[in-house]
CSV table of C-alpha atoms in Angstrom, one decimal:
chain,number,residue,atom,x,y,z
Y,1,MET,CA,2.8,76.4,125.1
Y,2,PRO,CA,2.7,77.5,128.3
Y,3,THR,CA,3.9,75.9,131.2
Y,4,GLN,CA,1.2,74.7,133.7
Y,5,PRO,CA,1.9,73.6,137.2
Y,6,ALA,CA,2.8,69.9,138.0
Y,7,ALA,CA,-0.2,67.7,138.8
Y,8,PRO,CA,-0.4,66.1,142.4
Y,9,ALA,CA,1.4,62.7,142.4
Y,10,TRP,CA,-0.9,59.7,141.6
Y,11,THR,CA,-2.6,57.9,144.4
Y,12,VAL,CA,-2.2,54.3,145.0
Y,13,PRO,CA,-4.4,51.9,147.2
Y,14,ALA,CA,-2.1,50.9,150.6
Y,15,ASP,CA,-2.8,47.2,149.7
Y,16,ASP,CA,0.4,45.2,147.8
Y,17,HIS,CA,-2.4,42.9,145.9
Y,18,ALA,CA,-4.1,46.5,144.6
Y,19,PRO,CA,-5.5,46.4,141.0
Y,20,LEU,CA,-3.3,47.9,138.3
Y,21,GLU,CA,-5.3,51.1,137.4
Y,22,SER,CA,-5.4,52.2,133.4
Y,23,VAL,CA,-7.4,55.1,132.2
Y,24,ARG,CA,-7.9,54.8,128.3
Y,25,PHE,CA,-9.3,56.9,125.8
Y,26,HIS,CA,-11.3,55.6,122.7
Y,27,GLY,CA,-11.4,57.9,119.4
Y,28,LEU,CA,-14.5,57.7,117.1
Y,29,LYS,CA,-12.6,57.0,114.4
Y,30,ALA,CA,-10.1,54.1,113.4
Y,31,GLY,CA,-6.5,54.4,114.7
Y,32,PRO,CA,-3.3,52.8,116.4
Y,33,LYS,CA,-3.5,52.0,119.8
Y,34,LEU,CA,-0.9,53.3,122.1
Y,35,LEU,CA,0.1,52.2,126.0
Y,36,VAL,CA,1.8,55.0,128.1
Y,37,LEU,CA,3.6,53.7,131.4
Y,38,GLY,CA,4.7,55.9,134.5
Y,39,ALA,CA,6.3,54.6,137.3
Y,40,VAL,CA,7.6,50.9,136.2
Y,41,HIS,CA,10.4,52.0,138.6
Y,42,GLY,CA,8.4,53.7,141.7
Y,43,ASN,CA,10.9,56.3,142.6
Y,44,GLU,CA,10.3,57.7,139.2
Y,45,THR,CA,7.5,60.1,140.0
Y,46,CYS,CA,7.4,62.3,136.3
Y,47,GLY,CA,5.8,59.5,134.6
Y,48,PRO,CA,2.8,59.7,137.2
Y,49,ASN,CA,2.8,63.4,137.6
Y,50,ALA,CA,3.2,64.0,133.6
Y,51,ILE,CA,0.4,61.4,132.5
Y,52,ALA,CA,-1.9,62.5,135.4
Y,53,ARG,CA,-1.9,66.3,133.7
Y,54,ILE,CA,-2.3,64.6,130.0
Y,55,ILE,CA,-5.3,62.7,131.3
Y,56,GLU,CA,-6.8,66.2,133.0
Y,57,ASP,CA,-6.4,67.3,129.4
Y,58,CYS,CA,-8.4,64.8,128.0
Y,59,ARG,CA,-10.9,64.6,130.0
Y,60,SER,CA,-11.6,68.7,130.0
Y,61,GLY,CA,-11.2,68.5,126.5
Y,62,ARG,CA,-8.1,70.4,126.1
Y,63,LEU,CA,-6.8,67.6,124.3
Y,64,LEU,CA,-9.5,65.3,122.1
Y,65,ILE,CA,-8.4,61.6,121.2
Y,66,ARG,CA,-10.2,61.8,118.0
Y,67,ARG,CA,-8.5,58.5,116.3
Y,68,GLY,CA,-7.6,55.1,117.4
Y,69,GLU,CA,-7.3,54.3,121.5
Y,70,VAL,CA,-4.6,55.5,124.4
Y,71,THR,CA,-4.3,53.8,127.5
Y,72,PHE,CA,-2.4,55.7,130.1
Y,73,VAL,CA,-1.3,53.4,133.2
Y,74,PRO,CA,0.2,56.6,135.7
Y,75,VAL,CA,1.8,54.0,138.2
Y,76,THR,CA,2.6,50.6,137.1
Y,77,ASN,CA,4.2,49.5,140.3
Y,78,ALA,CA,2.5,50.7,143.0
Y,79,LYS,CA,4.2,48.9,145.8
Y,80,ALA,CA,7.8,50.7,145.3
Y,81,TYR,CA,6.0,53.7,144.4
Y,82,ARG,CA,4.4,53.5,148.2
Y,83,GLN,CA,7.8,52.9,149.3
Y,84,ASN,CA,9.4,55.6,146.7
Y,85,THR,CA,11.9,53.0,145.6
Y,86,ARG,CA,13.0,51.6,142.4
Y,87,GLU,CA,11.7,48.2,143.0
Y,88,GLY,CA,9.1,46.6,145.3
Y,89,ASP,CA,10.3,42.9,145.6
Y,90,ARG,CA,12.6,43.2,142.5
Y,91,ASN,CA,13.0,45.1,138.8
Y,92,LEU,CA,9.9,45.2,137.6
Y,93,ASN,CA,11.7,46.3,134.1
Y,94,ARG,CA,13.6,43.0,134.0
Y,95,ASP,CA,12.9,39.3,133.2
Y,96,MET,CA,9.4,40.2,132.1
Y,97,TYR,CA,7.2,37.5,130.7
Y,98,GLU,CA,4.2,35.8,131.6
Y,99,ARG,CA,4.3,33.6,134.4
Y,100,PRO,CA,1.5,31.3,135.2
Y,101,GLN,CA,2.1,31.0,138.8
Y,102,PRO,CA,3.4,34.4,139.9
Y,103,VAL,CA,5.8,34.6,143.4
Y,104,ASP,CA,6.2,38.3,143.9
Y,105,ASN,CA,5.1,41.6,143.6
Y,106,GLU,CA,6.4,42.3,139.9
Y,107,ASP,CA,5.2,39.1,139.0
Y,108,ARG,CA,1.8,39.9,139.8
Y,109,ILE,CA,2.0,42.8,138.2
Y,110,GLY,CA,3.8,41.5,135.4
Y,111,ALA,CA,0.8,39.1,134.7
Y,112,ARG,CA,-1.3,41.6,133.5
Y,113,LEU,CA,1.1,44.1,132.3
Y,114,THR,CA,2.1,41.7,129.6
Y,115,ALA,CA,-1.6,40.9,128.9
Y,116,LEU,CA,-1.8,44.9,128.6
Y,117,LEU,CA,1.5,45.1,126.1
Y,118,ARG,CA,-0.4,42.8,123.9
Y,119,GLU,CA,-3.5,44.5,123.3
Y,120,HIS,CA,-1.5,47.8,121.7
Y,121,ASP,CA,0.5,48.6,118.9
Y,122,MET,CA,3.0,50.5,120.5
Y,123,LEU,CA,4.5,51.7,124.0
Y,124,LEU,CA,5.6,55.0,125.5
Y,125,ASP,CA,7.3,54.0,128.9
Y,126,VAL,CA,8.6,57.2,131.0
Y,127,HIS,CA,11.0,56.9,133.3
Y,128,SER,CA,13.8,59.4,135.0
Y,129,PHE,CA,17.4,58.6,136.0
Y,130,ARG,CA,19.4,59.5,139.2
Y,131,GLY,CA,22.2,61.9,138.8
Y,132,GLU,CA,22.8,64.7,136.2
Y,133,GLY,CA,22.2,64.4,132.4
Y,134,VAL,CA,20.3,65.5,129.3
Y,135,PRO,CA,16.9,63.6,128.6
Y,136,PHE,CA,17.0,60.6,126.2
Y,137,VAL,CA,15.3,58.1,124.8
Y,138,PHE,CA,16.3,54.2,124.3
Y,139,PHE,CA,14.6,52.1,121.1
Y,140,GLY,CA,15.4,48.8,119.7
Y,141,PRO,CA,16.9,47.2,116.7
Y,142,GLU,CA,17.0,47.2,113.0
Y,143,ASN,CA,14.7,44.9,111.0
Y,144,ASN,CA,16.1,41.4,111.5
Y,145,THR,CA,14.7,37.6,111.7
Y,146,GLY,CA,17.6,36.7,114.5
Y,147,GLU,CA,16.8,34.7,117.5
Y,148,LEU,CA,17.7,37.6,119.9
Y,149,GLU,CA,15.6,40.2,119.2
Y,150,PRO,CA,13.7,39.8,115.7
Y,151,PHE,CA,11.8,42.9,114.6
Y,152,ARG,CA,9.9,44.7,111.8
Y,153,HIS,CA,9.1,47.9,112.5
Y,154,ASP,CA,12.4,50.1,112.6
Y,155,ALA,CA,11.3,53.1,110.9
Y,156,ALA,CA,8.4,53.5,113.3
Y,157,GLU,CA,10.1,53.0,116.2
Y,158,LEU,CA,13.1,55.2,115.3
Y,159,ALA,CA,10.4,58.1,114.0
Y,160,LEU,CA,8.9,57.7,117.7
Y,161,ALA,CA,12.2,58.1,119.3
Y,162,ALA,CA,12.7,61.5,117.3
Y,163,CYS,CA,9.1,63.3,117.7
Y,164,LEU,CA,9.3,63.0,121.6
Y,165,GLY,CA,11.4,66.2,121.8
Y,166,VAL,CA,15.0,65.1,123.5
Y,167,PRO,CA,18.1,65.5,121.9
Y,168,VAL,CA,20.2,61.8,122.4
Y,169,ALA,CA,18.5,58.3,121.6
Y,170,ILE,CA,20.3,55.4,122.0
Y,171,HIS,CA,19.7,51.6,120.8
Y,172,GLY,CA,21.9,48.3,121.5
Y,173,TRP,CA,20.6,47.5,124.7
Y,174,LEU,CA,19.8,43.6,124.4
Y,175,ASP,CA,23.2,43.1,122.0
Y,176,ASN,CA,25.0,44.4,125.3
Y,177,TYR,CA,23.0,42.3,128.0
Y,178,VAL,CA,24.5,39.5,126.3
Y,179,LYS,CA,27.9,40.5,126.3
Y,180,ILE,CA,27.2,40.9,130.3
Y,181,ILE,CA,26.3,37.3,130.6
Y,182,ALA,CA,29.3,36.6,128.8
Y,183,ALA,CA,31.8,38.3,131.1
Y,184,ARG,CA,29.6,37.2,134.3
Y,185,GLU,CA,30.3,33.6,132.7
Y,186,ARG,CA,34.1,34.3,132.1
Y,187,LEU,CA,34.4,35.8,136.1
Y,188,LYS,CA,32.6,32.7,137.2
Y,189,LEU,CA,29.8,34.5,138.6
Y,190,PRO,CA,26.7,33.2,139.2
Y,191,PRO,CA,24.9,32.8,135.5
Y,192,LEU,CA,22.2,35.3,133.9
Y,193,ALA,CA,19.4,34.6,131.4
Y,194,VAL,CA,19.0,36.6,128.5
Y,195,THR,CA,15.7,37.0,129.6
Y,196,GLU,CA,16.9,39.1,132.4
Y,197,GLY,CA,17.5,41.8,130.1
Y,198,TYR,CA,13.7,41.7,128.9
Y,199,GLY,CA,11.4,44.6,129.9
Y,200,THR,CA,8.7,46.5,128.9
Y,201,THR,CA,10.2,47.8,125.5
Y,202,GLU,CA,11.2,44.1,124.6
Y,203,PHE,CA,8.4,42.2,125.2
Y,204,MET,CA,6.0,44.9,123.5
Y,205,ARG,CA,8.6,44.0,120.5
Y,206,PHE,CA,8.4,40.2,120.7
Y,207,SER,CA,4.4,40.8,120.8
Y,208,GLY,CA,4.6,42.5,117.4
Y,209,GLY,CA,4.3,46.1,118.2
Y,210,TYR,CA,7.1,48.7,119.0
Y,211,ALA,CA,8.2,51.1,122.0
Y,212,VAL,CA,10.5,53.3,123.3
Y,213,THR,CA,11.7,54.3,126.9
Y,214,LEU,CA,11.9,58.0,127.3
Y,215,GLU,CA,14.7,59.1,130.0
Y,216,CYS,CA,13.0,62.6,131.0
Y,217,GLY,CA,15.8,63.7,133.3
Y,218,SER,CA,17.1,63.3,136.8
Y,219,HIS,CA,14.3,62.3,139.6
Y,220,GLU,CA,14.4,65.2,141.6
Y,221,ASP,CA,14.2,67.6,138.9
Y,222,PRO,CA,10.6,69.2,137.9
Y,223,ALA,CA,11.8,69.8,134.7
Y,224,SER,CA,11.5,66.0,133.9
Y,225,ILE,CA,7.6,66.2,134.5
Y,226,GLU,CA,7.3,69.1,131.6
Y,227,VAL,CA,9.5,66.7,129.5
Y,228,GLY,CA,7.5,63.7,130.0
Y,229,TYR,CA,4.4,65.7,129.3
Y,230,ALA,CA,5.7,67.2,126.1
Y,231,ALA,CA,6.8,64.2,125.1
Y,232,ILE,CA,3.2,62.4,125.6
Y,233,ARG,CA,1.4,65.3,123.7
Y,234,ASN,CA,3.9,64.8,121.1
Y,235,THR,CA,3.4,61.2,120.5
Y,236,LEU,CA,-0.7,61.8,120.2
Y,237,ALA,CA,0.1,64.3,117.5
Y,238,HIS,CA,3.2,62.1,115.8
Y,239,LEU,CA,0.3,59.2,115.7
Y,240,GLY,CA,-2.5,60.8,114.8
Y,241,LEU,CA,-4.5,60.3,118.0
Y,242,ILE,CA,-5.2,64.2,118.1
Y,243,ASP,CA,-6.0,67.0,115.7
Y,244,ALA,CA,-1.8,68.7,115.6
Y,245,PRO,CA,0.8,69.0,113.5
Y,246,PRO,CA,3.3,66.2,113.8
Y,247,PRO,CA,6.6,67.5,115.9
Y,248,PRO,CA,9.8,68.0,113.9
Y,249,SER,CA,12.8,65.5,115.0
Y,250,ALA,CA,14.5,67.0,118.0
Y,251,LEU,CA,17.6,64.4,118.0
Y,252,ASP,CA,20.8,65.4,117.3
Y,253,THR,CA,22.7,62.5,118.8
Y,254,ILE,CA,22.2,58.9,118.1
Y,255,ILE,CA,24.4,56.3,119.8
Y,256,HIS,CA,24.9,52.6,119.0
Y,257,MET,CA,26.0,50.8,122.4
Y,258,THR,CA,28.7,48.4,121.3
Y,259,GLU,CA,30.7,47.8,124.5
Y,260,VAL,CA,29.9,47.0,128.0
Y,261,VAL,CA,33.0,47.7,131.0
Y,262,ILE,CA,32.2,45.0,133.8
Y,263,CYS,CA,33.7,45.5,137.4
Y,264,GLU,CA,35.5,42.5,138.3
Y,265,THR,CA,36.2,43.0,141.7
Y,266,LYS,CA,34.9,44.9,144.7
Y,267,GLY,CA,36.7,48.6,144.4
Y,268,ASP,CA,36.6,48.9,140.4
Y,269,VAL,CA,34.6,52.2,139.9
Y,270,ALA,CA,33.9,54.3,137.0
Y,271,GLU,CA,35.8,57.9,137.2
Y,272,GLY,CA,35.8,61.4,135.3
Y,273,GLY,CA,32.2,62.5,136.1
Y,274,TRP,CA,31.3,61.7,133.3
Y,275,LYS,CA,27.2,61.5,132.7
Y,276,THR,CA,25.2,59.3,130.2
Y,277,GLY,CA,25.5,60.5,126.5
Y,278,ASP,CA,28.7,62.5,127.1
Y,279,ALA,CA,31.1,62.6,124.3
Y,280,VAL,CA,34.5,60.5,125.2
Y,281,PRO,CA,37.6,61.0,123.1
Y,282,LYS,CA,39.6,58.0,122.5
Y,283,GLY,CA,41.8,57.4,125.6
Y,284,ALA,CA,40.0,59.1,128.0
Y,285,VAL,CA,40.0,57.3,131.3
Y,286,LEU,CA,36.4,56.4,132.1
Y,287,ALA,CA,37.0,53.9,135.0
Y,288,ARG,CA,40.0,52.3,137.5
Y,289,ARG,CA,40.2,48.8,138.4
Y,290,ALA,CA,41.1,48.4,142.3
Y,291,ASN,CA,44.4,47.9,141.6
Y,292,GLY,CA,45.0,51.4,139.8
Y,293,GLU,CA,44.5,50.2,135.9
Y,294,ALA,CA,42.8,52.4,134.1
Y,295,VAL,CA,40.3,51.5,131.6
Y,296,THR,CA,39.7,53.6,128.7
Y,297,ALA,CA,37.8,54.5,125.7
Y,298,PRO,CA,38.5,52.5,122.7
Y,299,SER,CA,37.7,55.2,120.3
Y,300,ASP,CA,36.1,58.4,120.1
Y,301,GLY,CA,32.3,57.8,121.3
Y,302,PHE,CA,29.5,58.3,124.0
Y,303,ILE,CA,29.8,57.3,127.7
Y,304,ILE,CA,26.4,55.4,129.1
Y,305,PHE,CA,25.2,54.7,132.5
Y,306,PRO,CA,28.7,55.0,134.2
Y,307,SER,CA,28.4,53.5,137.7
Y,308,MET,CA,30.2,54.2,140.8
Y,309,THR,CA,27.9,51.7,142.9
Y,310,ALA,CA,28.8,49.1,140.8
Y,311,ASN,CA,29.0,45.2,142.5
Y,312,PRO,CA,31.2,42.3,140.6
Y,313,GLY,CA,29.4,41.3,137.6
Y,314,GLU,CA,27.6,44.6,137.1
Y,315,PRO,CA,28.3,47.4,134.5
Y,316,LEU,CA,30.7,49.9,135.5
Y,317,TYR,CA,29.6,51.7,132.2
Y,318,HIS,CA,28.4,50.8,128.5
Y,319,PHE,CA,29.9,52.8,125.9
Y,320,GLY,CA,28.7,53.3,122.1
Y,321,VAL,CA,29.6,55.0,118.9
Y,322,THR,CA,27.8,57.5,116.4
Y,323,SER,CA,25.0,55.4,115.2
Y,324,HIS,CA,24.9,55.0,111.0
Y,325,ARG,CA,21.2,55.1,112.0
Y,326,LYS,CA,19.2,58.8,111.3
Y,327,GLY,CA,16.4,60.1,112.9
């Protein structure tokens, strides 16, 4: 498929109380209902750009939605997007649930966004990240009836993750978030509720659907737009919303997040120049405490979200191992 020029960034009104804009296409045959989000974090602009191109493809007839429905929200957090910041007042992709009395920008968005999530069967949430690294996708747990994240669509969700065209998939986020809560309690830091780990994908799962978060690459890399654009097209084909062959799996690495190492005091820092998804051998130095103590990999595995700027109580990095799940 030839590369097209990047579409201009989506425009939003200069008003903190502007409406949440969505564009929906209804196929004339029955099928699933897909929701695609961009700019949940305002400085992650690959989503709005990729979605704008897809919308234009649908309007021009280059893509025809034959079955089901697809709803695009190019800019989910308009205030943060205008500011080119991750957040408006706080992180929209944390502590997401329905609030009858919203008090800040993200509460107001969440009140509408949660309703929109409930209307759909599956979610593709398009993001980017700081620094360097390969594109990857987050997906959820295996089927279970536990209290933390009960779920019943593990095969369908992993298949969605596999179709996007990126090489790495990661699962285990909410289990690791519970470990962050426990570490903060041990350090006698202000407590966090488990709901603080809930974002768009967790809410979609709790609502009965399934969801993945696509990390397309670096914020500043134009190639991240291409990754997002291809992933949306692949998703439409995979779900049968358009007439196109289903894409093959592109996954070659599936990582299960199993541990998180917390910044315990100012001066603790990740070390080694590692990037998310990098394979690390047992004993590799991954971080160093303020007192000079090395923190090493407990086994062969992978580093996820290393941070040079973590504050006490925040993760220095997450650690994962090769998953038994297959894409």
